[in-house]
Amino acid sequence: MSVFCEVPQAAPVAVFKLSQDFNNDQFPNKVNLGVGAYRTDEGQPWVLPVVKKVEKIIVQDGSLNHEYLPILGLPDFRSSASKIALGEDSPAIQENRVGAVQCLGGTGALKMGAEFLSRFYNGNKNTKTPIYVSAPTWENHNAVFANAGFEDVRPYKYWDAENRGLDFAGFLEDLEVSCFLTGLNGVRLYFGHDSFSLGVNSTCSIFCLQQSCPEHSVFVLHACAHNPTGTDPTQEQWMQIAEVMMRRKLFVFFDSAYQGFASGCLDKDAWAVRYFVSVGFEMFCAQSFSKNFGLYNERVGNLTIVARDADNLKRVLSQMEKIVRTTWSNPPSQGARIVSITLNSPELFTEWKDNVKTMAGRVLMMRAQLKAKLQGLGTPGTWEHITEQIGMFSFTGLNSKQVEYMVKERHVYLMASGRINMCGLTSSNINYVAESIHEAVTRVQ
Amino acid sequence: PLISWWGGVQMGPPDPILGVTEAFKRDTNPKKMNLGVGAYRDDHGKPFVLSCVRKAEELITAKHMDKEYLPIGGLGDFSKCCAQLALGADSEVLKSSRNITVQTISGTGSLRIGANFLARFHGGPRDVYLPKPSWGNHTPIFRDAGMQLKAYRYYDPSTCGFDFKGALDDISKIPEQSVIMLHACAHNPTGVDPKPEQWKEISDLVKKRNLLVFFDMAYQGFASGDIDRDAWAVRYFIEQGHNILLSQSFAKNMGLYGERVGGFTVVCNDTEEAKRVESQLKILIRPIYSNPPMNGARIAATILNTPDLRSLWLEEVHFMANRIIKMREQLVAGLKKEGSSHNWQHVIDQIGMFCFTGLKPEQVERLTKEFSVYMTKDGRISMAGVTSANVGYLAHGIHAVTK
């Protein structure tokens, strides 16, 4: 009798299943607009020229070995990675209150942050603290926080499907406290945060008092190039978000997976993160170098920690060590070395920024061309969002039936949510994809 | 806000093992010795990059591979040869495809995934029985995953050897379906391994008690110098019908420490069960790190799958193990020369990277303070840190604190 005879078959992770289905498809004109990895105009993966250069440097350096890194990772990597996020001349760094943990990709950085928060934030082992993730968000966010023990992972309003843009009013609403009474018939009576204004249009007996967005809730914010919608708040909107979060004592946890990839400019893409630091938040920022360095499979990530002061930082890092030790002991060295060498050499750093611009530039071009072609075809609907959205992904607005049509009839693979990876578009396939979208929209409702 | 969120966060204690290296680094004594962490050193006390690793790296560089994400379960080529290495190429388990083997973040990552898997799916008691003593990190790994720790007698301080009777006695009382952790070879920290006859009895008893076996094999090849010999217990248990869990590390036997190369295997009843288990392992892995790092796994797979490199590797592993064995012999000879009246036979009898000297904490402290010899408080020394140049000094120090 096996101990595992009760183990149920788990559903496959959607984005990987999509790639698998694509790989198995024999159709000659198939297009993969699924998983988020950069592709050249030939539809090929791209190892950044600067990465190739640095790998050669590493291989030829006889003094390098494969010894363990420290638990928190390669020191030069950690500090230079944090500088990328916060800026070379960040006051917080100068004040010695910025630290970092080298982690396995952005996922690993989120994981470490989540595990720390579940132990030490808002009390002792308080797993009831609400974790807010955007609606929609990267599908792994939920699991990362749930697996760290958090019992209450909730959505905050983000995507306005009707207008294909940011639901800013809804976002702000979810940041504020709102007391509401739920009637037996499900009607809610709302009380505003600063006044008791009742919005009610039917009578019902009071059933229970609830409060949304408690103080100290954790908010996972996408630093730029929101995944999957590609829709970011403007600077004005970020400022308003910060004001509310500061007033309501909410915890800031940035997920920065696309710095440089969004606009092509590292500093521009880090504006929100740096603004929040400047207004005085203690916060976490999970950084990934998978996309902007093309180092997907080397798992290069960094959890940047901004604390009130050096003493708090020290204690936080000491506890991070304990969490790291029981998860992976110490992080992998190859990817961190590549990034560290690059960031710490002025020449290589410049070359890297150039490579990043190349990638971002191609994405921008594909956006412009796709929009133009859809408009040229007269495809029903507005397509402004294709160029207004930013980064690797676009939320096309296609519904699940239309997506199914794309996949089954046209062999164009995209996520059920309508998310496409712009990098999957090339000059050779963009016409086919545009026509496919046109067909899907006109034939399927 | 003027108050930090982290005001209540205590300073965490330094890691007992890795903390030793930190203290060693700070010491300015030119004669200092780091016998803490288990990383192999050559006879000049330097880290050793295996030739087969360098050659594999050259081959890999020439292939100009891309850096696309690996699957959640890791590099297929690697998982396959990782399982083969442990189980043997002619293993019935492999032929029936009734194992699932995933690439993990070295041994720690493997144990953690295993612990998480048990916590979620094991229907038996929450208790994991560790040998007493065991690797220090076993306890927090299992605990963090939600399991509870218990122990069975293992090391006999009076003989500095295996407490076989005590082990059998304790194991016979373990509640059915509990998890029992066994070190496949080169027990850490004691270096004390059961003999084949003893393994056979343990297997019978474990079967009788219906316990779930979790093997930790971090030193295959490193113990005796022979990879098949070191995997004997694992293979024997499988032949005897135990469907084991197995953690493997390539940190030591390939010197790939910082590349984080490891494997986790579940031996299942059949392929169908293996597929179900695999699907659940992926669900466990994804929210931790999504998918594992490529570099080290690619190196390991290249070595294992390229006949020339594989032979070279076997030679180098044999060489490393032999150097350790020689150092053991020289240390005992040195102690005799110093005039020590104690019986140091256990230093030669113990196997693998570590030696449980039998030193008490006060003696360890003196050895560190007076001689700048760094080791863990339990009296464990990493023989890998001993060289022909410093073995005399070590013997002198040990004699000084034990006479």
mmCIF file of C-alpha atoms in Angstrom, chain B residues 14 18-29 32 34 372 374:
data_model
loop_
_atom_site.group_PDB
_atom_site.id
_atom_site.type_symbol
_atom_site.label_atom_id
_atom_site.label_comp_id
_atom_site.label_asym_id
_atom_site.label_seq_id
_atom_site.Cartn_x
_atom_site.Cartn_y
_atom_site.Cartn_z
ATOM 1 C CA PRO B 14 24.776 33.257 13.634
ATOM 2 C CA LEU B 18 28.641 28.889 8.364
ATOM 3 C CA GLY B 19 29.278 31.179 11.320
ATOM 4 C CA VAL B 20 32.520 29.302 11.949
ATOM 5 C CA THR B 21 33.906 30.470 8.610
ATOM 6 C CA GLU B 22 32.936 34.042 9.386
ATOM 7 C CA ALA B 23 34.883 33.886 12.655
ATOM 8 C CA PHE B 24 37.801 32.204 10.902
ATOM 9 C CA LYS B 25 37.988 35.003 8.341
ATOM 10 C CA ARG B 26 38.303 37.585 11.089
ATOM 11 C CA ASP B 27 41.245 35.785 12.749
ATOM 12 C CA THR B 28 44.694 37.186 11.948
ATOM 13 C CA ASN B 29 46.767 34.221 13.225
ATOM 14 C CA LYS B 32 44.739 29.484 11.601
ATOM 15 C CA ASN B 34 39.273 26.331 9.077
ATOM 16 C CA SER B 372 43.038 29.353 15.983
ATOM 17 C CA TYR B 374 38.031 26.605 13.864
#
